[in-house]
Amino acid sequence: MSDIQKVGVIGCGLMGRGIAQVSAASGYETVVREVNEGLLQAGLEAIGKQLNRAVEKGKLEAADRDAALARLIGTVSLEDLADCDIIIEAIVEDIEVKKDLFGALDRQCPENTIFSSNTSSLTVTEMGASTSRPDRFVGLHFFNPVPIMKLVEVVRTGATSDATFDRAFAFARSLGKVPIACTDNSGFVVNRLLVPYMLDAIRAYEEGIGSIEDIDTGMKLGCGYPMGPFILGDFVGLDTLYYIAEIMFDEYREKRFAPPPLLKRMYLAGYHGRKVGKGFYDYSGDEPVVSEFVRR
Ligand code: CAA
Ligand code: NAD
């Protein structure tokens, strides 16, 4: 364990629920906040299911599941996070929404609370600068699905103090993760390389180079990747991927980061991937099939 005792997670969507689960399972008292009861309950139920599955598979003792669930509190009230030692923000990839949130947290949290963002592509420096504690602000970038993926990118801005960086790094390690140190460039290490690849796959499809299934099969079997780029895009969320591409393009002004027209249209049409049941694939049946939006 690190010197941190109580963890606050903001957002109980795809990422927040995974982070909250891992935090509680690692022995931390954990409070997770959502915007309304419906979304909160959906997130908490998903955590319960994941932990139950781990018990069924013999990977977790039932008593450890119960202890993890007892350490996890869900709330819709930001005030319930006022006494956390570290806050991990995992809400929508929008700088203004994140800055508003950190402003409110800054007013209520004690001086020694570390603030961190799970942002994929936004500038951590900008978020830190919008608070009174840029020296106690880091990026903590987890990967999807959080309970399985070992990596956490720990992002140090020019203003982050050594003590804060070391605490955050030790905290990530205490979650059973492998932390790596990153500078505050848009996309850090992994998304700097992964996002252009995913966008290029969409462009390859737009150019008629192959079908969705063939490009996925090609990259999966040809490179040994666990998922092809379209299944992975659906897994990340095409809304999130679109926001990330816009942000990275704005940062680097290079075409390889620009969202392809098809991605923009899928985002606008609500084809946001696996979390809504449809994206490049339709997930309503037993096996995913290419969705009607991209079927030729
Ligand atoms: N949540 C939690 N656990 C999950 C899960 C989910 N959504 N999906 C699968 N798992 C677990 C399973 O329970 C299983 O656990 P055990 O090994 O303990 O039994 C394990 O993952 C393997 O699952 P499966 O055997 O069912 O399936 P698989 O072998 O195909 O693995 C996968 C699933 C781990 C998701 C694998 O396909 C994979 O690694 N895919 C690539 C994921 C990836 O690249 N993630 C990074 C996305 S980019 C990002 O996160 C950064 C960003 O900012 C956008
Ligand atoms: P998501 O849409 O699944 O979940 C976001 C959740 O945050 C929603 O449930 C929303 O209701 C909630 N929310 C919004 N404003 C809130 C507030 N003020 N307080 C509490 N909850 C609030 O998105 P996600 O995929 O979990 O992504 C969240 C963050 O993590 C983004 O910054 C994203 O870039 C990053 N990220 C995503 C992935 C991925 O693969 N999806 C991987 C790593 C990092």
Short mmCIF file of C-alpha atoms and ligand atoms in Angstrom, two decimals:
data_model
loop_
_atom_site.label_atom_id
_atom_site.label_comp_id
_atom_site.label_asym_id
_atom_site.label_seq_id
_atom_site.Cartn_x
_atom_site.Cartn_y
_atom_site.Cartn_z
CA MET A 1 0.00 0.00 0.00
CA SER A 2 1.05 3.60 -0.48
CA ASP A 3 0.43 6.35 2.10
CA ILE A 4 -2.93 6.94 0.47
CA GLN A 5 -5.98 5.65 2.35
CA LYS A 6 -9.09 7.01 0.66
CA VAL A 7 -9.56 7.22 -3.11
CA GLY A 8 -12.15 9.25 -4.99
CA VAL A 9 -13.13 8.25 -8.54
CA ILE A 10 -15.23 10.58 -10.65
CA GLY A 11 -17.30 8.95 -13.36
CA CYS A 12 -18.56 5.36 -13.25
CA GLY A 13 -18.60 4.74 -17.01
CA LEU A 14 -16.32 2.35 -18.90
CA MET A 15 -13.12 3.55 -17.19
CA GLY A 16 -14.31 4.91 -13.85
CA ARG A 17 -15.99 1.64 -12.91
CA GLY A 18 -12.82 -0.31 -13.67
CA ILE A 19 -10.65 2.12 -11.69
CA ALA A 20 -13.06 2.05 -8.73
CA GLN A 21 -13.13 -1.76 -8.81
CA VAL A 22 -9.35 -2.09 -8.84
CA SER A 23 -8.95 0.54 -6.12
CA ALA A 24 -11.45 -1.16 -3.78
CA ALA A 25 -10.02 -4.61 -4.55
CA SER A 26 -6.53 -3.29 -3.71
CA GLY A 27 -7.64 -2.38 -0.19
CA TYR A 28 -8.51 1.31 -0.55
CA GLU A 29 -11.64 2.87 0.81
CA THR A 30 -13.10 4.11 -2.49
CA VAL A 31 -15.86 6.59 -3.28
CA VAL A 32 -17.12 6.75 -6.86
CA ARG A 33 -19.28 9.59 -8.10
CA GLU A 34 -21.72 9.69 -11.03
CA VAL A 35 -24.07 12.41 -12.23
CA ASN A 36 -27.29 10.57 -11.44
CA GLU A 37 -28.56 7.49 -9.57
CA GLY A 38 -29.39 5.54 -12.75
CA LEU A 39 -25.84 5.78 -14.15
CA LEU A 40 -24.35 5.17 -10.70
CA GLN A 41 -26.36 1.97 -10.18
CA ALA A 42 -25.49 0.73 -13.69
CA GLY A 43 -21.78 1.24 -12.95
CA LEU A 44 -21.93 -0.39 -9.50
CA GLU A 45 -23.85 -3.36 -10.91
CA ALA A 46 -21.18 -3.84 -13.58
CA ILE A 47 -18.50 -3.86 -10.87
CA GLY A 48 -20.47 -6.43 -8.85
CA LYS A 49 -20.79 -8.65 -11.95
CA GLN A 50 -17.07 -8.45 -12.70
CA LEU A 51 -16.17 -9.39 -9.14
CA ASN A 52 -18.71 -12.24 -9.13
CA ARG A 53 -17.23 -13.57 -12.37
CA ALA A 54 -13.75 -13.51 -10.81
CA VAL A 55 -15.08 -15.55 -7.88
CA GLU A 56 -16.80 -18.04 -10.23
CA LYS A 57 -13.52 -18.47 -12.12
CA GLY A 58 -11.68 -19.14 -8.86
CA LYS A 59 -9.53 -15.99 -9.28
CA LEU A 60 -10.91 -14.22 -6.21
CA GLU A 61 -12.09 -15.49 -2.82
CA ALA A 62 -15.74 -14.71 -2.05
CA ALA A 63 -14.61 -13.05 1.18
CA ASP A 64 -12.25 -10.75 -0.78
CA ARG A 65 -15.07 -9.80 -3.15
CA ASP A 66 -17.28 -8.96 -0.17
CA ALA A 67 -14.50 -6.94 1.44
CA ALA A 68 -13.90 -5.03 -1.82
CA LEU A 69 -17.62 -4.25 -2.16
CA ALA A 70 -17.74 -3.12 1.48
CA ARG A 71 -14.90 -0.66 0.78
CA LEU A 72 -16.74 0.81 -2.23
CA ILE A 73 -19.26 3.61 -1.83
CA GLY A 74 -21.25 5.12 -4.71
CA THR A 75 -22.52 8.67 -4.59
CA VAL A 76 -23.97 11.44 -6.75
CA SER A 77 -22.68 14.11 -4.38
CA LEU A 78 -19.27 15.67 -4.95
CA GLU A 79 -19.03 16.59 -1.26
CA ASP A 80 -18.62 12.90 -0.41
CA LEU A 81 -15.15 13.05 -1.98
CA ALA A 82 -13.99 15.96 0.20
CA ASP A 83 -11.74 13.85 2.44
CA CYS A 84 -10.05 11.71 -0.24
CA ASP A 85 -6.24 11.53 -0.43
CA ILE A 86 -6.31 11.19 -4.20
CA ILE A 87 -8.99 11.92 -6.78
CA ILE A 88 -9.01 10.18 -10.15
CA GLU A 89 -11.20 11.88 -12.72
CA ALA A 90 -12.66 9.66 -15.49
CA ILE A 91 -15.43 11.72 -17.07
CA VAL A 92 -16.09 12.82 -20.64
CA GLU A 93 -13.04 13.85 -22.72
CA ASP A 94 -13.89 17.57 -22.73
CA ILE A 95 -11.50 20.13 -21.27
CA GLU A 96 -14.15 22.62 -20.16
CA VAL A 97 -16.20 19.97 -18.34
CA LYS A 98 -13.06 18.63 -16.65
CA LYS A 99 -11.89 22.12 -15.64
CA ASP A 100 -15.30 22.92 -14.11
CA LEU A 101 -15.12 19.70 -12.11
CA PHE A 102 -11.58 20.32 -10.84
CA GLY A 103 -12.55 23.90 -9.93
CA ALA A 104 -15.35 22.59 -7.71
CA LEU A 105 -13.08 19.92 -6.18
CA ASP A 106 -10.35 22.48 -5.53
CA ARG A 107 -12.72 24.52 -3.41
CA GLN A 108 -13.66 21.58 -1.18
CA CYS A 109 -10.62 19.28 -0.90
CA PRO A 110 -7.80 19.75 1.60
CA GLU A 111 -4.41 20.98 0.42
CA ASN A 112 -2.71 17.60 0.40
CA THR A 113 -5.27 15.86 -1.84
CA ILE A 114 -3.68 14.86 -5.14
CA PHE A 115 -5.77 15.51 -8.23
CA SER A 116 -5.35 13.25 -11.24
CA SER A 117 -7.00 12.84 -14.62
CA ASN A 118 -7.46 9.70 -16.66
CA THR A 119 -7.55 11.81 -19.82
CA SER A 120 -6.51 10.09 -23.06
CA SER A 121 -5.37 13.17 -24.94
CA LEU A 122 -6.08 16.44 -23.14
CA THR A 123 -3.37 18.63 -21.67
CA VAL A 124 -2.84 17.81 -18.00
CA THR A 125 -1.00 21.14 -17.58
CA GLU A 126 -4.17 23.03 -18.53
CA MET A 127 -6.26 21.14 -15.98
CA GLY A 128 -3.66 21.66 -13.25
CA ALA A 129 -3.36 25.36 -14.06
CA SER A 130 -7.10 25.79 -13.57
CA THR A 131 -6.70 24.82 -9.88
CA SER A 132 -4.74 26.25 -6.96
CA ARG A 133 -2.59 23.05 -6.87
CA PRO A 134 -0.76 22.55 -10.19
CA ASP A 135 2.13 21.04 -8.19
CA ARG A 136 -0.22 18.35 -6.82
CA PHE A 137 -1.71 17.46 -10.19
CA VAL A 138 -0.77 14.47 -12.41
CA GLY A 139 -2.17 12.37 -15.20
CA LEU A 140 -3.01 8.77 -14.27
CA HIS A 141 -3.88 7.10 -17.55
CA PHE A 142 -5.36 3.62 -17.17
CA PHE A 143 -6.20 1.26 -20.03
CA ASN A 144 -9.42 -0.48 -20.98
CA PRO A 145 -10.42 -2.95 -19.50
CA VAL A 146 -8.84 -1.54 -16.33
CA PRO A 147 -8.97 -4.74 -14.22
CA ILE A 148 -6.98 -6.60 -16.92
CA MET A 149 -4.62 -4.07 -18.50
CA LYS A 150 -1.42 -3.74 -16.51
CA LEU A 151 -0.21 -0.34 -17.70
CA VAL A 152 -0.73 3.06 -16.09
CA GLU A 153 0.89 6.12 -17.63
CA VAL A 154 1.84 8.54 -14.87
CA VAL A 155 2.02 11.98 -16.42
CA ARG A 156 4.21 14.69 -14.97
CA THR A 157 3.64 18.28 -16.08
CA GLY A 158 6.27 20.99 -15.75
CA ALA A 159 4.52 22.04 -12.53
CA THR A 160 4.10 18.62 -10.88
CA SER A 161 6.24 18.32 -7.76
CA ASP A 162 8.59 15.35 -7.33
CA ALA A 163 6.75 14.35 -4.15
CA THR A 164 3.40 14.26 -5.96
CA PHE A 165 4.79 12.31 -8.89
CA ASP A 166 6.41 9.77 -6.55
CA ARG A 167 3.19 9.36 -4.53
CA ALA A 168 1.12 8.86 -7.67
CA PHE A 169 3.65 6.40 -9.11
CA ALA A 170 3.69 4.37 -5.85
CA PHE A 171 -0.11 4.47 -5.76
CA ALA A 172 -0.36 3.05 -9.32
CA ARG A 173 2.07 0.29 -8.35
CA SER A 174 0.01 -0.49 -5.23
CA LEU A 175 -2.96 -1.22 -7.54
CA GLY A 176 -0.95 -4.06 -9.07
CA LYS A 177 -0.22 -1.99 -12.18
CA VAL A 178 3.01 -1.29 -14.02
CA PRO A 179 3.45 2.49 -14.10
CA ILE A 180 5.56 4.30 -16.68
CA ALA A 181 6.62 7.94 -16.54
CA CYS A 182 5.26 10.20 -19.28
CA THR A 183 5.58 13.83 -20.19
CA ASP A 184 2.49 15.92 -20.85
CA ASN A 185 2.19 15.58 -24.62
CA SER A 186 -1.21 14.87 -26.12
CA GLY A 187 -1.68 11.07 -26.14
CA PHE A 188 1.36 10.40 -23.89
CA VAL A 189 3.14 7.24 -25.13
CA VAL A 190 0.45 4.73 -26.03
CA ASN A 191 -2.23 6.88 -27.66
CA ARG A 192 0.44 8.85 -29.53
CA LEU A 193 1.08 5.58 -31.42
CA LEU A 194 -2.24 3.74 -31.14
CA VAL A 195 -4.68 6.47 -32.16
CA PRO A 196 -3.13 7.18 -35.61
CA TYR A 197 -3.17 3.41 -36.24
CA MET A 198 -6.88 3.17 -35.43
CA LEU A 199 -7.69 6.23 -37.53
CA ASP A 200 -5.59 4.88 -40.40
CA ALA A 201 -7.58 1.64 -40.33
CA ILE A 202 -10.77 3.68 -40.85
CA ARG A 203 -9.11 5.55 -43.73
CA ALA A 204 -8.00 2.22 -45.24
CA TYR A 205 -11.61 1.06 -45.13
CA GLU A 206 -12.83 4.36 -46.65
CA GLU A 207 -10.33 3.86 -49.48
CA GLY A 208 -11.69 0.37 -50.19
CA ILE A 209 -8.55 -1.47 -49.14
CA GLY A 210 -10.53 -4.17 -47.35
CA SER A 211 -13.75 -4.95 -45.54
CA ILE A 212 -14.15 -4.19 -41.83
CA GLU A 213 -13.91 -7.91 -41.00
CA ASP A 214 -10.90 -8.52 -43.25
CA ILE A 215 -8.94 -5.57 -41.86
CA ASP A 216 -9.74 -6.77 -38.31
CA THR A 217 -8.78 -10.36 -39.13
CA GLY A 218 -5.64 -9.19 -40.90
CA MET A 219 -4.34 -7.17 -37.97
CA LYS A 220 -5.40 -9.78 -35.41
CA LEU A 221 -3.87 -12.81 -37.12
CA GLY A 222 -1.10 -11.03 -39.00
CA CYS A 223 0.26 -9.12 -36.03
CA GLY A 224 -0.96 -11.16 -33.08
CA TYR A 225 -3.02 -8.25 -31.73
CA PRO A 226 -5.81 -9.34 -29.37
CA MET A 227 -8.36 -7.27 -31.32
CA GLY A 228 -8.49 -5.78 -34.81
CA PRO A 229 -8.70 -1.95 -35.06
CA PHE A 230 -12.49 -1.74 -35.59
CA ILE A 231 -13.40 -4.06 -32.72
CA LEU A 232 -10.93 -2.07 -30.62
CA GLY A 233 -12.49 1.25 -31.70
CA ASP A 234 -15.90 -0.07 -30.66
CA PHE A 235 -14.38 -1.25 -27.37
CA VAL A 236 -12.85 2.17 -26.61
CA GLY A 237 -16.07 3.97 -27.67
CA LEU A 238 -16.35 5.83 -30.99
CA ASP A 239 -17.51 8.99 -29.21
CA THR A 240 -14.34 8.92 -27.08
CA LEU A 241 -12.17 8.06 -30.10
CA TYR A 242 -13.68 10.98 -32.03
CA TYR A 243 -13.01 13.43 -29.16
CA ILE A 244 -9.44 12.13 -28.82
CA ALA A 245 -8.78 12.52 -32.57
CA GLU A 246 -10.12 16.10 -32.56
CA ILE A 247 -7.95 16.97 -29.56
CA MET A 248 -4.79 15.35 -30.96
CA PHE A 249 -5.32 16.94 -34.37
CA ASP A 250 -5.73 20.32 -32.70
CA GLU A 251 -2.48 19.73 -30.79
CA TYR A 252 -0.25 18.41 -33.59
CA ARG A 253 -2.00 19.77 -36.75
CA GLU A 254 -0.99 16.61 -38.56
CA LYS A 255 -3.38 14.75 -40.86
CA ARG A 256 -2.70 11.37 -39.26
CA PHE A 257 -4.47 12.54 -36.08
CA ALA A 258 -7.53 13.99 -37.89
CA PRO A 259 -10.83 12.14 -37.43
CA PRO A 260 -11.79 10.48 -40.74
CA PRO A 261 -15.22 11.57 -42.10
CA LEU A 262 -16.71 8.13 -41.41
CA LEU A 263 -15.78 8.30 -37.72
CA LYS A 264 -17.39 11.73 -37.44
CA ARG A 265 -20.60 10.47 -39.04
CA MET A 266 -20.75 7.41 -36.80
CA TYR A 267 -20.27 9.65 -33.78
CA LEU A 268 -23.02 12.01 -34.96
CA ALA A 269 -25.40 9.09 -35.66
CA GLY A 270 -24.94 7.66 -32.15
CA TYR A 271 -22.96 4.58 -33.27
CA HIS A 272 -20.71 4.87 -30.22
CA GLY A 273 -19.54 1.26 -30.11
CA ARG A 274 -19.96 -1.66 -27.78
CA LYS A 275 -21.23 0.36 -24.80
CA VAL A 276 -24.39 1.31 -26.78
CA GLY A 277 -24.62 -2.01 -28.66
CA LYS A 278 -23.62 -0.67 -32.10
CA GLY A 279 -20.61 0.84 -33.80
CA PHE A 280 -18.62 -0.75 -36.60
CA TYR A 281 -20.28 -3.93 -35.37
CA ASP A 282 -23.74 -4.69 -34.04
CA TYR A 283 -23.60 -6.43 -30.67
CA SER A 284 -27.27 -7.37 -30.30
CA GLY A 285 -26.76 -11.05 -31.27
CA ASP A 286 -24.55 -13.79 -29.88
CA GLU A 287 -21.62 -12.76 -32.10
CA PRO A 288 -20.84 -9.24 -33.38
CA VAL A 289 -21.80 -8.65 -37.05
CA VAL A 290 -20.86 -5.62 -39.16
CA SER A 291 -23.44 -2.92 -38.43
CA GLU A 292 -25.89 -1.57 -40.99
CA PHE A 293 -24.15 1.84 -40.89
CA VAL A 294 -21.02 0.52 -42.59
CA ARG A 295 -22.41 -2.52 -44.43
CA ARG A 296 -21.85 -2.18 -48.16
N1 CAA B 1 -13.89 -5.71 -18.30
C1 CAA B 1 -13.17 -6.44 -17.41
N2 CAA B 1 -12.58 -7.60 -17.73
C2 CAA B 1 -12.74 -8.06 -18.99
C3 CAA B 1 -13.47 -7.36 -19.95
C4 CAA B 1 -14.06 -6.14 -19.58
N3 CAA B 1 -14.74 -5.39 -20.45
N4 CAA B 1 -13.44 -8.07 -21.11
C5 CAA B 1 -12.72 -9.18 -20.86
N5 CAA B 1 -12.30 -9.15 -19.59
C6 CAA B 1 -11.47 -10.16 -18.92
C7 CAA B 1 -12.12 -11.52 -18.86
O1 CAA B 1 -12.95 -11.63 -17.72
C8 CAA B 1 -10.91 -12.43 -18.77
O2 CAA B 1 -10.43 -12.41 -17.44
P1 CAA B 1 -9.59 -13.65 -16.85
O3 CAA B 1 -8.35 -13.80 -17.68
O4 CAA B 1 -9.32 -13.23 -15.44
O5 CAA B 1 -10.49 -14.83 -16.97
C9 CAA B 1 -9.86 -11.72 -19.63
O6 CAA B 1 -10.29 -10.34 -19.74
C10 CAA B 1 -9.75 -12.32 -21.00
O7 CAA B 1 -11.06 -12.27 -21.53
P2 CAA B 1 -11.61 -13.25 -22.65
O8 CAA B 1 -10.89 -14.55 -22.55
O9 CAA B 1 -13.10 -13.26 -22.59
O10 CAA B 1 -11.30 -12.47 -23.98
P3 CAA B 1 -9.95 -12.12 -24.66
O11 CAA B 1 -8.91 -13.14 -24.43
O12 CAA B 1 -10.33 -11.74 -26.03
O13 CAA B 1 -9.45 -10.81 -23.90
C11 CAA B 1 -9.32 -8.45 -23.78
C12 CAA B 1 -10.25 -9.65 -23.81
C13 CAA B 1 -8.47 -8.49 -22.52
C14 CAA B 1 -10.20 -7.22 -23.78
C15 CAA B 1 -8.37 -8.54 -25.04
O14 CAA B 1 -9.16 -8.69 -26.19
C16 CAA B 1 -7.49 -7.32 -25.18
O15 CAA B 1 -6.45 -7.20 -24.56
N6 CAA B 1 -7.89 -6.40 -26.10
C17 CAA B 1 -7.13 -5.19 -26.37
C18 CAA B 1 -7.45 -4.16 -25.33
C19 CAA B 1 -6.70 -2.89 -25.56
O16 CAA B 1 -5.91 -2.71 -26.49
N7 CAA B 1 -6.95 -1.94 -24.66
C20 CAA B 1 -6.39 -0.62 -24.76
C21 CAA B 1 -7.41 0.28 -25.40
S1 CAA B 1 -6.79 1.93 -25.63
C22 CAA B 1 -6.94 2.62 -24.11
O17 CAA B 1 -7.44 2.06 -23.17
C23 CAA B 1 -6.42 4.01 -23.97
C24 CAA B 1 -7.29 5.14 -24.34
O18 CAA B 1 -7.06 6.23 -23.81
C25 CAA B 1 -8.36 5.04 -25.36
P1 NAD B 2 -17.79 6.93 -20.58
O1 NAD B 2 -18.61 7.79 -21.48
O2 NAD B 2 -17.96 5.45 -20.61
O3 NAD B 2 -18.00 7.38 -19.04
C1 NAD B 2 -17.90 8.70 -18.60
C2 NAD B 2 -18.85 8.80 -17.42
O4 NAD B 2 -18.59 10.02 -16.71
C3 NAD B 2 -20.32 8.83 -17.82
O5 NAD B 2 -21.00 7.77 -17.18
C4 NAD B 2 -20.82 10.20 -17.35
O6 NAD B 2 -22.14 10.19 -16.85
C5 NAD B 2 -19.84 10.49 -16.23
N1 NAD B 2 -19.70 11.91 -15.89
C6 NAD B 2 -19.69 12.98 -16.72
N2 NAD B 2 -19.52 14.13 -16.00
C7 NAD B 2 -19.43 13.75 -14.69
C8 NAD B 2 -19.25 14.45 -13.46
N3 NAD B 2 -19.11 15.79 -13.44
N4 NAD B 2 -19.20 13.73 -12.30
C9 NAD B 2 -19.31 12.38 -12.32
N5 NAD B 2 -19.49 11.67 -13.46
C10 NAD B 2 -19.54 12.35 -14.62
O7 NAD B 2 -16.27 7.34 -20.88
P2 NAD B 2 -14.94 6.51 -20.58
O8 NAD B 2 -14.63 5.66 -21.75
O9 NAD B 2 -15.05 5.93 -19.21
O10 NAD B 2 -13.86 7.69 -20.57
C11 NAD B 2 -13.67 8.51 -19.45
C12 NAD B 2 -12.31 9.18 -19.54
O11 NAD B 2 -11.29 8.17 -19.62
C13 NAD B 2 -12.11 10.07 -20.76
O12 NAD B 2 -11.28 11.14 -20.42
C14 NAD B 2 -11.41 9.12 -21.74
O13 NAD B 2 -10.65 9.80 -22.72
C15 NAD B 2 -10.53 8.34 -20.80
N6 NAD B 2 -10.10 7.01 -21.25
C16 NAD B 2 -10.95 6.23 -21.98
C17 NAD B 2 -10.53 4.97 -22.37
C18 NAD B 2 -11.42 4.04 -23.16
O14 NAD B 2 -10.92 3.05 -23.72
N7 NAD B 2 -12.72 4.30 -23.25
C19 NAD B 2 -9.26 4.51 -22.02
C20 NAD B 2 -8.41 5.34 -21.23
C21 NAD B 2 -8.85 6.61 -20.89
#
